[in-house]
Amino acid sequence: MHKEIVIRVCMGPGGIAAGGKEVLGSFREHLLKAGIFAKLKEKCSSHQVGCLGLCARDVLVEVHINRNKTVYQYVKPDMVERIVSEHISGGKPVEEWLADDTFKTFYGKQMKIVLADCGKVDPEDINSYIYSGGYEPTREVLTSWIPDDVIDEIKTSGLRGRGGAGFPTGLKWELARRSKSEIKYIICNADEGDPGAFMDRAVIEGNPHSVIEGMIIGAFAIGSNKGYVYIRAEYPLAVERLKIALKQAYERRFLGKNIFNTSFSFDIDIKLGAGAFVCGEETALIASIEGQRGMPRPKPPFPISKGLWQRPTVINNVETLANIPYIIRKGAGWYSSFGTEKSKGTKVFALTGKIRNTGLIEVPMGISLREIIYEIGGGIEGGKALKAVQTGGPSGGCIPASMLDLNVDYESLAKAGSIVGSGGMIVLDEDNCMVNMAKYFIQFTQAESCGKCVPCRVGTKRLLEILERITKGQGRDGDIERLERLCNGVKNTSLCGLGQTAPNPILSTIRYFREEYETHIRDKKCPAKVCKDLLIYSIIEEKCKGCGTCMKACPSGAITGDKKKPHKIDPNKCIRCGACFDVCKFKSVGRD
Amino acid sequence: MIKLTIDGKLIEVPAEKTILEAARIAGISIPTLCHHPKLTPFGGCRLCIVEVKGIPRLVTSCTTTVSEGMEVLTSTPDIEDMRKFVLELILSDHPNDCMVCEKSGSCALQELAYKYDIRENEFSGERRIYTKRDGNPFIERDLEKCIMCGRCVKVCDEVQGVEAIDFGNRGFNTKICTSFEEDLDCEFCGQCVAVCPTGALTGKLWAHTGRLDDVKEVNTICPYCGTGCNITVHVKDNEIIRVTSGKETWNEGWLCVKGRFGYKFVSSPERLTKPLIRIVPKTKGKPEVRSQKSEVKKQKEDNFLPITHYSSLFREASWDEALDHVAAKLKEIKTKYGPDAIAGLSSARCTNEENYIFQKFIRAAIGTNNVDHCARL
């Protein structure tokens, strides 16, 4: 009997964090022990793959036997032996470790284009990508298309920039093509910095060749011979895999001189970012590649006319570029069949927060938030009530639970006061304080402001100060109006996208959760019980058994009382750490 | 040429001009802090924002070039509101100690605060606190007054080519500093001081000597070298307290450390104010030619006495006497040894005209071609 066995171990960011390397090692060891490679003459490979999506269940392992797929979740190295002996050798899957139904709904509503090959191809082996049809689009484009064909095809597909602003990619390429210059550049922006977002990382770690291919096709379209991948140094694995992929692409002569024996030559260099969030802004990114401090430059002139070293430059996001080979492969008509009228195709989101199935998802544009949260995401954790969904990271805003039927596309989200952004999606439940969340994001943008323009450097600081005051119970009358005036000013006068969008988290939370701000300011209370300084801990005498557990747990000696008699908390000594609340078995500690 | 309208006024300017430059040509004023006509645009202060028909956002006029048919509004209630907002933010992080500030009266920020009538600040909050610490004798850096306009960084890089300072840190803590925040250790040309719009960079020598409104300004030429930079000497109580140079001068207002800070010699008590004639010691027979050498030797033995010690070998004389003395000596040498025994070497600190006269004198009056100039050495 000839059995074809493939074992895929998730080695995306989530998989590695959960111990994917150890699991893969364990598989290799036990397969060798069982002699599956040699004795049975079975074709068996175990390899590492990029993100499989459902990070909450990592480490995920797919076992394919004669193309029948079985998925295991929460795999630990010590579980591998049983999987090998019972399933791979014995042919009977280990039922209790299989991924359950929610796993199926997680994938059911998704439409994978960019992530389609993540989890299938081995990111460190170019052959694996070529077998899946990779570099075929490049060959076709380079040998039988003219650049205008490529631009037309991308324009027809309706692809828009996936980095946040949503500028039509085909139009950007066309403008760059028309810019007259002997030297042009194409840059892949892989400086993904939004807190909680890891779409680009997953694509590069899972399928780096799709990005390289996108760059080659883009370079051909605009007439560029030199490309850069600007990637943050905090992604060592992505950098490593990208380096391997570039080396292999050069060896196969997909990069370098006279690609596919045409007159077209193209080189790609990697530039490492030094950890500044603002370098994701295209003009700051250019300054950084040039060796300057990463500070944005005013636009116009736009990079498509004067970019890197004053030459026309196209900057595309990782996800945008990764879409390109698939659009060429399957046609613009196929691609534009997904999505809405103005937002075509799919978008990858990093689903995080208080949701059951966290992970990377790819959905067609125009899907409703409800579908994402309740079907793909499996609903809110612990049966709590959904409060809002934050999209677009520090540049985005909150969409309240009442607007759950909103379609996820560029226009609808913008209308609701948020953005698609790079694709962060944080689900918030009743235990999340909106003021505190706005404070978190403004803290982030303030710390990451480059300091060049006044409204961003000083304005965000003042915003942060007011929010800090409010969450400490020192809010004043008129603070909301002050926030609004500041937000408005910062938005309208800042130099770059960072400052212009920094007030969005505040504006959208004021828009939908104004009463929460008012409660903080007027009543000095935090309805979600998050803002520490506004909490008062007390002991409910009727419930207290006088066991003394809270007294032992209190780090500041604020709790006193005799055995078997109700205890007391001294509010002056209490540091509001919540230790007593957590340890009390009788729920006799009140928090208000 | 490009035609555009600014505030309803039709104007024609060369292409590649910015809206700000076009407006200034048309006599329309737009407030700025970070703009400097001799430096590349920065776009950081956001005060020069204007409205351009067809562009949804306000744009900075210092960075946007003009285009055919452009319609620009430089002042609307909205724009003025935003300018006031930005100024309030700058002032919310400023010491506001104009009473004792060196720059008061010539400070661009003070001028704008006056114009926009900013008294109370709605956005007051934390202020950056830094201690002054540079040990150098020329440039005082008061970073609390810095508005991060970047002019100093640009002039140091684009004009001086030194790059001694740059932006450091991020967010509210951004500041202009040297590498690793060490003390300033550059050539101290002071170009940064010249372009600073506030009191963040000032000359240490200027401190508490007099502000701009109570000095007499005298335009003259820098005495240091043949470049001949135009300088403006600020005089108070018949003493130079500061040297500046205007943008409209041929040297575009740029000076070096000597021209800008080296003016103390003017009122130095060590300065020669009368001609001196060397006293030749009376000895028997030949004059003792070794007297000077022995003097040097003596100095060495005395652990290098100051040069002033030589003054004991000179005596003061009138100009007539001194010139007669030189003329007589030159004639004597010329008669005895011929004109080629004499050579003339002129100074780079002389003007062109002076150098011309000097070579004429050596060639025509002395009669030799042995003439040269120190700049060739």
PDB file of C-alpha atoms in Angstrom, chain B residues 180-329:
ATOM      1  CA  PHE B 180      24.951  60.794  22.387  1.00  0.00           C
ATOM      2  CA  GLU B 181      23.811  64.110  23.877  1.00  0.00           C
ATOM      3  CA  GLU B 182      27.363  65.140  24.591  1.00  0.00           C
ATOM      4  CA  ASP B 183      28.383  68.757  25.054  1.00  0.00           C
ATOM      5  CA  LEU B 184      28.465  70.808  21.899  1.00  0.00           C
ATOM      6  CA  ASP B 185      31.931  70.482  20.384  1.00  0.00           C
ATOM      7  CA  CYS B 186      31.842  71.907  16.876  1.00  0.00           C
ATOM      8  CA  GLU B 187      33.561  74.778  15.128  1.00  0.00           C
ATOM      9  CA  PHE B 188      31.191  77.223  16.881  1.00  0.00           C
ATOM     10  CA  CYS B 189      30.448  79.203  13.744  1.00  0.00           C
ATOM     11  CA  GLY B 190      27.183  80.223  15.346  1.00  0.00           C
ATOM     12  CA  GLN B 191      25.122  79.892  12.179  1.00  0.00           C
ATOM     13  CA  CYS B 192      22.587  78.028  14.305  1.00  0.00           C
ATOM     14  CA  VAL B 193      22.423  80.989  16.655  1.00  0.00           C
ATOM     15  CA  ALA B 194      21.858  83.304  13.712  1.00  0.00           C
ATOM     16  CA  VAL B 195      18.862  81.355  12.395  1.00  0.00           C
ATOM     17  CA  CYS B 196      17.200  80.469  15.707  1.00  0.00           C
ATOM     18  CA  PRO B 197      13.819  82.231  15.817  1.00  0.00           C
ATOM     19  CA  THR B 198      13.585  82.112  19.626  1.00  0.00           C
ATOM     20  CA  GLY B 199      15.907  82.457  22.579  1.00  0.00           C
ATOM     21  CA  ALA B 200      16.920  78.791  22.484  1.00  0.00           C
ATOM     22  CA  LEU B 201      20.289  79.575  20.903  1.00  0.00           C
ATOM     23  CA  THR B 202      22.111  82.737  21.873  1.00  0.00           C
ATOM     24  CA  GLY B 203      25.688  83.956  22.070  1.00  0.00           C
ATOM     25  CA  LYS B 204      27.199  83.514  25.508  1.00  0.00           C
ATOM     26  CA  LEU B 205      29.140  86.751  25.089  1.00  0.00           C
ATOM     27  CA  TRP B 206      25.914  88.633  24.477  1.00  0.00           C
ATOM     28  CA  ALA B 207      24.238  87.691  27.740  1.00  0.00           C
ATOM     29  CA  HIS B 208      22.778  90.691  29.584  1.00  0.00           C
ATOM     30  CA  THR B 209      24.717  93.226  27.515  1.00  0.00           C
ATOM     31  CA  GLY B 210      21.768  94.772  25.728  1.00  0.00           C
ATOM     32  CA  ARG B 211      18.763  93.821  23.643  1.00  0.00           C
ATOM     33  CA  LEU B 212      18.256  94.851  20.065  1.00  0.00           C
ATOM     34  CA  ASP B 213      16.249  97.988  20.729  1.00  0.00           C
ATOM     35  CA  ASP B 214      18.835  99.835  22.768  1.00  0.00           C
ATOM     36  CA  VAL B 215      21.880  99.403  20.576  1.00  0.00           C
ATOM     37  CA  LYS B 216      23.370 101.384  17.738  1.00  0.00           C
ATOM     38  CA  GLU B 217      23.789  99.244  14.640  1.00  0.00           C
ATOM     39  CA  VAL B 218      26.820  99.957  12.477  1.00  0.00           C
ATOM     40  CA  ASN B 219      27.248  98.208   9.138  1.00  0.00           C
ATOM     41  CA  THR B 220      30.840  97.389   8.366  1.00  0.00           C
ATOM     42  CA  ILE B 221      33.107  94.703   6.985  1.00  0.00           C
ATOM     43  CA  CYS B 222      34.558  91.876   8.980  1.00  0.00           C
ATOM     44  CA  PRO B 223      38.242  92.616   9.628  1.00  0.00           C
ATOM     45  CA  TYR B 224      39.372  89.001   9.803  1.00  0.00           C
ATOM     46  CA  CYS B 225      40.007  87.870   6.259  1.00  0.00           C
ATOM     47  CA  GLY B 226      39.866  88.913   2.641  1.00  0.00           C
ATOM     48  CA  THR B 227      36.451  87.328   2.188  1.00  0.00           C
ATOM     49  CA  GLY B 228      35.080  90.587   3.463  1.00  0.00           C
ATOM     50  CA  CYS B 229      31.792  89.481   4.968  1.00  0.00           C
ATOM     51  CA  ASN B 230      29.359  92.283   5.656  1.00  0.00           C
ATOM     52  CA  ILE B 231      28.635  92.533   9.330  1.00  0.00           C
ATOM     53  CA  THR B 232      26.452  94.650  11.542  1.00  0.00           C
ATOM     54  CA  VAL B 233      28.142  95.686  14.745  1.00  0.00           C
ATOM     55  CA  HIS B 234      25.862  96.343  17.696  1.00  0.00           C
ATOM     56  CA  VAL B 235      27.290  99.135  19.812  1.00  0.00           C
ATOM     57  CA  LYS B 236      26.209 100.137  23.270  1.00  0.00           C
ATOM     58  CA  ASP B 237      28.042 102.757  25.364  1.00  0.00           C
ATOM     59  CA  ASN B 238      30.717 102.863  22.680  1.00  0.00           C
ATOM     60  CA  GLU B 239      31.434  99.167  23.071  1.00  0.00           C
ATOM     61  CA  ILE B 240      30.652  96.282  20.707  1.00  0.00           C
ATOM     62  CA  ILE B 241      28.228  93.902  22.375  1.00  0.00           C
ATOM     63  CA  ARG B 242      27.237  91.726  19.437  1.00  0.00           C
ATOM     64  CA  VAL B 243      27.938  91.095  15.751  1.00  0.00           C
ATOM     65  CA  THR B 244      25.256  89.984  13.292  1.00  0.00           C
ATOM     66  CA  SER B 245      24.909  89.864   9.547  1.00  0.00           C
ATOM     67  CA  GLY B 246      21.826  90.449   7.442  1.00  0.00           C
ATOM     68  CA  LYS B 247      20.308  87.971   4.972  1.00  0.00           C
ATOM     69  CA  GLU B 248      20.465  90.618   2.243  1.00  0.00           C
ATOM     70  CA  THR B 249      24.261  90.906   2.404  1.00  0.00           C
ATOM     71  CA  TRP B 250      26.350  89.200  -0.239  1.00  0.00           C
ATOM     72  CA  ASN B 251      27.473  86.664   2.351  1.00  0.00           C
ATOM     73  CA  GLU B 252      23.757  85.952   2.958  1.00  0.00           C
ATOM     74  CA  GLY B 253      24.146  86.526   6.664  1.00  0.00           C
ATOM     75  CA  TRP B 254      26.538  83.601   7.156  1.00  0.00           C
ATOM     76  CA  LEU B 255      29.627  84.217   9.317  1.00  0.00           C
ATOM     77  CA  CYS B 256      32.338  82.143  10.938  1.00  0.00           C
ATOM     78  CA  VAL B 257      33.286  81.874  14.572  1.00  0.00           C
ATOM     79  CA  LYS B 258      35.833  84.713  14.304  1.00  0.00           C
ATOM     80  CA  GLY B 259      33.550  87.176  12.590  1.00  0.00           C
ATOM     81  CA  ARG B 260      30.621  86.417  14.841  1.00  0.00           C
ATOM     82  CA  PHE B 261      32.217  85.980  18.225  1.00  0.00           C
ATOM     83  CA  GLY B 262      35.765  87.345  17.853  1.00  0.00           C
ATOM     84  CA  TYR B 263      35.034  91.031  18.390  1.00  0.00           C
ATOM     85  CA  LYS B 264      36.463  91.454  21.885  1.00  0.00           C
ATOM     86  CA  PHE B 265      39.842  92.524  20.511  1.00  0.00           C
ATOM     87  CA  VAL B 266      38.369  95.875  19.535  1.00  0.00           C
ATOM     88  CA  SER B 267      38.259  97.086  23.098  1.00  0.00           C
ATOM     89  CA  SER B 268      41.168  94.979  24.353  1.00  0.00           C
ATOM     90  CA  PRO B 269      43.678  96.835  26.507  1.00  0.00           C
ATOM     91  CA  GLU B 270      46.404  94.810  24.797  1.00  0.00           C
ATOM     92  CA  ARG B 271      45.564  96.261  21.421  1.00  0.00           C
ATOM     93  CA  LEU B 272      48.250  98.441  19.686  1.00  0.00           C
ATOM     94  CA  THR B 273      46.910 101.903  19.094  1.00  0.00           C
ATOM     95  CA  LYS B 274      50.128 103.714  18.120  1.00  0.00           C
ATOM     96  CA  PRO B 275      53.079 102.805  15.885  1.00  0.00           C
ATOM     97  CA  LEU B 276      56.075 101.368  17.698  1.00  0.00           C
ATOM     98  CA  ILE B 277      59.710 101.663  16.704  1.00  0.00           C
ATOM     99  CA  ARG B 278      62.152  99.086  17.950  1.00  0.00           C
ATOM    100  CA  ILE B 279      64.803 100.420  20.264  1.00  0.00           C
ATOM    101  CA  VAL B 280      68.178  99.300  19.065  1.00  0.00           C
ATOM    102  CA  PRO B 281      70.410  98.740  22.081  1.00  0.00           C
ATOM    103  CA  LYS B 282      73.508 100.924  22.034  1.00  0.00           C
ATOM    104  CA  THR B 283      76.612  98.771  21.773  1.00  0.00           C
ATOM    105  CA  LYS B 284      80.147  99.416  20.745  1.00  0.00           C
ATOM    106  CA  GLY B 285      81.035  98.809  17.121  1.00  0.00           C
ATOM    107  CA  LYS B 286      78.374  96.881  15.227  1.00  0.00           C
ATOM    108  CA  PRO B 287      74.783  96.941  16.444  1.00  0.00           C
ATOM    109  CA  GLU B 288      74.153  93.735  18.312  1.00  0.00           C
ATOM    110  CA  VAL B 289      72.147  91.677  15.901  1.00  0.00           C
ATOM    111  CA  ARG B 290      71.830  88.862  18.406  1.00  0.00           C
ATOM    112  CA  SER B 291      69.916  90.948  20.872  1.00  0.00           C
ATOM    113  CA  GLN B 292      66.579  89.509  19.775  1.00  0.00           C
ATOM    114  CA  LYS B 293      67.837  85.932  19.871  1.00  0.00           C
ATOM    115  CA  SER B 294      69.252  86.404  23.278  1.00  0.00           C
ATOM    116  CA  GLU B 295      65.946  87.869  24.307  1.00  0.00           C
ATOM    117  CA  VAL B 296      64.162  84.713  23.139  1.00  0.00           C
ATOM    118  CA  LYS B 297      66.704  82.625  24.970  1.00  0.00           C
ATOM    119  CA  LYS B 298      66.104  84.653  28.053  1.00  0.00           C
ATOM    120  CA  GLN B 299      62.373  84.106  27.662  1.00  0.00           C
ATOM    121  CA  LYS B 300      62.894  80.371  27.466  1.00  0.00           C
ATOM    122  CA  GLU B 301      64.838  80.510  30.658  1.00  0.00           C
ATOM    123  CA  ASP B 302      62.075  82.538  32.259  1.00  0.00           C
ATOM    124  CA  ASN B 303      59.470  79.928  31.300  1.00  0.00           C
ATOM    125  CA  PHE B 304      58.031  81.746  28.292  1.00  0.00           C
ATOM    126  CA  LEU B 305      57.203  85.183  29.462  1.00  0.00           C
ATOM    127  CA  PRO B 306      54.279  86.707  27.602  1.00  0.00           C
ATOM    128  CA  ILE B 307      54.929  88.421  24.279  1.00  0.00           C
ATOM    129  CA  THR B 308      54.216  91.766  25.933  1.00  0.00           C
ATOM    130  CA  HIS B 309      57.670  91.501  27.395  1.00  0.00           C
ATOM    131  CA  TYR B 310      58.966  92.653  23.999  1.00  0.00           C
ATOM    132  CA  SER B 311      57.314  96.001  24.494  1.00  0.00           C
ATOM    133  CA  SER B 312      60.290  96.997  26.570  1.00  0.00           C
ATOM    134  CA  LEU B 313      62.284  96.930  23.331  1.00  0.00           C
ATOM    135  CA  PHE B 314      59.950  99.326  21.497  1.00  0.00           C
ATOM    136  CA  ARG B 315      59.088 102.937  21.846  1.00  0.00           C
ATOM    137  CA  GLU B 316      55.905 104.704  20.798  1.00  0.00           C
ATOM    138  CA  ALA B 317      56.112 106.995  17.813  1.00  0.00           C
ATOM    139  CA  SER B 318      53.883 109.191  15.699  1.00  0.00           C
ATOM    140  CA  TRP B 319      52.653 107.951  12.306  1.00  0.00           C
ATOM    141  CA  ASP B 320      54.818 110.528  10.515  1.00  0.00           C
ATOM    142  CA  GLU B 321      57.899 109.426  12.348  1.00  0.00           C
ATOM    143  CA  ALA B 322      57.185 105.742  11.839  1.00  0.00           C
ATOM    144  CA  LEU B 323      56.513 106.089   8.137  1.00  0.00           C
ATOM    145  CA  ASP B 324      59.585 108.289   7.644  1.00  0.00           C
ATOM    146  CA  HIS B 325      61.612 105.695   9.467  1.00  0.00           C
ATOM    147  CA  VAL B 326      60.359 102.853   7.215  1.00  0.00           C
ATOM    148  CA  ALA B 327      60.880 104.941   4.063  1.00  0.00           C
ATOM    149  CA  ALA B 328      64.413 105.872   5.062  1.00  0.00           C
ATOM    150  CA  LYS B 329      65.320 102.272   5.840  1.00  0.00           C
TER     151      LYS B 329
END
